[in-house]
XYZ file of C-alpha atoms in Angstrom:
234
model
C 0.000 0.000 0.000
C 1.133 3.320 -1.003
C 1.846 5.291 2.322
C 1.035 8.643 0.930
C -2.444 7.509 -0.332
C -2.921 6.076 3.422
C -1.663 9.444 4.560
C -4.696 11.123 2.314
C -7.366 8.953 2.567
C -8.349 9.071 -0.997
C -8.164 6.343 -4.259
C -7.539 7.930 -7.528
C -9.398 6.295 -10.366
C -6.732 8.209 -12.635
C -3.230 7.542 -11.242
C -1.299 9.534 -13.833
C -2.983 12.713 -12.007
C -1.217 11.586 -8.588
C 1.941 10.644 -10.334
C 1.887 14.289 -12.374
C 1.448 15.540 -8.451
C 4.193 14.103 -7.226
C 6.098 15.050 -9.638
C 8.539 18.128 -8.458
C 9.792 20.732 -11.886
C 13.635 19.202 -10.882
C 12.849 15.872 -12.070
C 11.411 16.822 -15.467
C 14.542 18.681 -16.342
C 16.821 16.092 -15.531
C 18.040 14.204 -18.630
C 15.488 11.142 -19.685
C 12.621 12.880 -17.932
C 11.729 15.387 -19.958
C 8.347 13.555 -21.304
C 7.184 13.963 -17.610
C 4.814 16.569 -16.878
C 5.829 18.288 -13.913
C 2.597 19.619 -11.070
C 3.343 23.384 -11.545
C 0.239 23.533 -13.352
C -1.861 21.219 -10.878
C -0.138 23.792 -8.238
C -1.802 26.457 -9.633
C -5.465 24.719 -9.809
C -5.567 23.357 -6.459
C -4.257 27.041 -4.883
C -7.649 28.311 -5.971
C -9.548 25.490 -5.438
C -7.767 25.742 -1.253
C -8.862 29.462 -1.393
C -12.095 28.807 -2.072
C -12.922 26.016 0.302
C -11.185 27.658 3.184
C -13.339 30.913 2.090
C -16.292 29.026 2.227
C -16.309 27.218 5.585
C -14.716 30.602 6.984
C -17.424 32.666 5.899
C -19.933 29.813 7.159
C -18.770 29.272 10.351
C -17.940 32.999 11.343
C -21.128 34.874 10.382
C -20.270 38.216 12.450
C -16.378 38.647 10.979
C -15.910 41.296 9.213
C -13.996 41.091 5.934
C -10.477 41.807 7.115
C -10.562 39.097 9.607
C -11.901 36.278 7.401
C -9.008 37.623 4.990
C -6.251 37.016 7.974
C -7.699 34.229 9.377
C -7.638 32.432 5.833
C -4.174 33.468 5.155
C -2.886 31.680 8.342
C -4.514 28.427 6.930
C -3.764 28.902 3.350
C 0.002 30.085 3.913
C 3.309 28.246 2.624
C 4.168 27.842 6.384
C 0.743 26.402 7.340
C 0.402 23.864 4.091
C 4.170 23.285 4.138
C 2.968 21.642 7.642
C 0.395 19.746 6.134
C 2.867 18.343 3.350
C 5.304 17.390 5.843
C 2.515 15.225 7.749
C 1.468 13.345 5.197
C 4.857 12.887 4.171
C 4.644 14.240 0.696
C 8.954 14.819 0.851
C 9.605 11.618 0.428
C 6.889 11.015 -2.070
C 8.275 13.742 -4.564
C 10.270 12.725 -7.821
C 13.015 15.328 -7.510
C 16.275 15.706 -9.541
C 19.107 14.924 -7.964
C 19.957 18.184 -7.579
C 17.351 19.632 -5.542
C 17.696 16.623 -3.756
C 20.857 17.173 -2.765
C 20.349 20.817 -1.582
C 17.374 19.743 0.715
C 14.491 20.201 -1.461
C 12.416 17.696 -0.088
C 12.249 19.474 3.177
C 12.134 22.984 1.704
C 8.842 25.031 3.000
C 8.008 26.314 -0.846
C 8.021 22.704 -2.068
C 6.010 20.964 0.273
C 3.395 23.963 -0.056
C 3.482 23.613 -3.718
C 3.247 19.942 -3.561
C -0.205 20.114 -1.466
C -1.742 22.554 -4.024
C -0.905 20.426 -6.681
C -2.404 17.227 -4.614
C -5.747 19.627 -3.926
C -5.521 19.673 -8.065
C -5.183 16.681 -8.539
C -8.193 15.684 -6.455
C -10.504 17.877 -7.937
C -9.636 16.995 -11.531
C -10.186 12.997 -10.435
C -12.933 13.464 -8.606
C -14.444 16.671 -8.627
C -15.455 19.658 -5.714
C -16.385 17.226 -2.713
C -13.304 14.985 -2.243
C -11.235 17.920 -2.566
C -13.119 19.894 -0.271
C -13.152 17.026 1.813
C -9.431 16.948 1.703
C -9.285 20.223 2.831
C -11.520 20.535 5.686
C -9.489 17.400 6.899
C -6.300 18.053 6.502
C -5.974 21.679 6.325
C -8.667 23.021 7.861
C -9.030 20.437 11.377
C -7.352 20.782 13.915
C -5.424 24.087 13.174
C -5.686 26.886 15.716
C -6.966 30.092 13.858
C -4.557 32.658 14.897
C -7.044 35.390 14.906
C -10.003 34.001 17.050
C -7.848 31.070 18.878
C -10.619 28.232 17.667
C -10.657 25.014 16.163
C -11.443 23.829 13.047
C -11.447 20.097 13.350
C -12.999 17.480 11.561
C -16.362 17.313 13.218
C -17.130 20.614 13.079
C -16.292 20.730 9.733
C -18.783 18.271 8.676
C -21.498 19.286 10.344
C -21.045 22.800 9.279
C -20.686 21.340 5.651
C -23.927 18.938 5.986
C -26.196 21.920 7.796
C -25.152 24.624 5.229
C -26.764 22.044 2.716
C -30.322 22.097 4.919
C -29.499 18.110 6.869
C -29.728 17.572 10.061
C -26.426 17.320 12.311
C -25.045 14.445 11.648
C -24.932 11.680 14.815
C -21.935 9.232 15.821
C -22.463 5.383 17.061
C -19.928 3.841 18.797
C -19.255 0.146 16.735
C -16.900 -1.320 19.278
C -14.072 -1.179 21.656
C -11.052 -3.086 22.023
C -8.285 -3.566 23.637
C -6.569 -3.685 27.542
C -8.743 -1.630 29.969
C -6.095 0.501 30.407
C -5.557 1.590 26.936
C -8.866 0.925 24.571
C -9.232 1.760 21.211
C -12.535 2.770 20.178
C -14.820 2.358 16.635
C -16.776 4.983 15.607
C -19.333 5.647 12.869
C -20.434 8.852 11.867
C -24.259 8.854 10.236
C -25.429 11.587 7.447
C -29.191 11.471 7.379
C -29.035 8.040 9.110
C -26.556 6.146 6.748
C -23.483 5.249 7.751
C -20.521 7.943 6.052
C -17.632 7.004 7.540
C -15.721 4.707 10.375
C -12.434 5.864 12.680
C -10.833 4.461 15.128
C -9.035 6.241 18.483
C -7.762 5.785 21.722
C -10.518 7.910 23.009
C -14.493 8.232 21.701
C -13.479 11.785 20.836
C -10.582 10.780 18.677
C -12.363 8.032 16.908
C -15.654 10.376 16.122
C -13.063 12.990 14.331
C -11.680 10.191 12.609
C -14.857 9.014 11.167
C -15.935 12.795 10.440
C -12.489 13.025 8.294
C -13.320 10.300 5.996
C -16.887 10.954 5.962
C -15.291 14.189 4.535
C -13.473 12.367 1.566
C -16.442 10.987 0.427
C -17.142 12.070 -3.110
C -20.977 11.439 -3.110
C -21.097 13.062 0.966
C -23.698 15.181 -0.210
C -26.324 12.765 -1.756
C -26.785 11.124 1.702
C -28.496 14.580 3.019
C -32.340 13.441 3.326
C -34.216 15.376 1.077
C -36.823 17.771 2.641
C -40.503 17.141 2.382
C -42.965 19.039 0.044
């Protein structure tokens, strides 16, 4: 199993997308590799498509902030220091194919390439699988969990989904605890998260808490999330 699509949570049904993300503008100009298309142009897709998902769930979740604040608090997520963090977690470094170069000189640990490398993963998503498993992606692994300098909250993945599944008129979705396992002193808990009643997603944790945002993150990646709203009544 590939340990950056473990790291992601998400299948590509058209692999040459991931490979053209992984694929750093060093290693296309080395000799042999020049029929390789390098991700500066999935970079450049999946930077809008991050600024207007974070935009989005800013706007919906902070109703009384006034322009200039949803402007700084989206910067702090959408920054090269604050995705380079989110390349480095899901360990998109090692995952590059870099020239030797740029290897050599540290570029697998350089701030400007991981950032690049997780716009061009946001493209690729969207291209293979449209709006929701990107946005997924991003309330996941850019949006959860990261403190928001200017109003000191938290994002994280439960939030995120309900705000996503209320803003589209369903009910808040509800979390049902599968199993638990494990010494008494150190259980791991199972977790599924319901959307209108169906199940849309299972996580595991070493606390209820920890396995419920688990579930809500790859209820998130889901690329038909949406149709499992209930419709309303006439």
């Amino acid at each position: 199993m590939d340990p950056l699509l473990d790291a992601i949570g998400y299948r590509f049904r058209d692999e040459r997308l991931l490979l053209q993300a992984r694929t750093h503008g060093s290693y296309t100009s080395d000799a042999g590799n020049a029929q390789c298309a390098s991700n500066q142009r999935l970079e450049f897709l999946g930077d809008a498509v991050i600024d207007l998902v974070v935009s989005e769930a800013l706007y919906q979740a902070h109703p009384a902030w006034p322009e200039g604040q949803l402007t700084r608090a989206r910067a702090s997520f959408v920054s090269a220091s604050a995705l380079a963090r989110v390349g480095a977690k899901l360990g998109l470094g090692v995952a590059l194919l870099m020239g030797r170069g740029e290897t050599r000189t540290g570029g697998r640990t350089r701030e400007s390439t991981l950032a690049d490398a997780v716009e061009a993963l946001v493209g690729a998503i969207y291209l293979d699988g449209g709006m929701e498993p990107a946005r997924g992606f991003i309330l996941a692994h850019i949006l959860a969990g990261r403190e928001q300098d200017d109003a000191g909250d938290d994002v994280d993945p439960k939030t995120a989904l309900q705000e996503l599944i209320q803003a589209h008129g369903g009910p808040p979705p509800t979390y049902k605890l599968l199993d638990s396992h494990g010494p008494s002193h150190a259980p791991t808990f199972r977790v599924e998260v319901l959307v209108g009643g169906l199940g849309a997603g299972c996580g595991e944790g070493t606390s209820k808490r920890a396995a419920e945002r688990a579930a809500a993150a790859e209820a998130l990646l889901r690329a038909d999330l949406l149709s499992l709203i209930p419709e309303e009544p006439c």
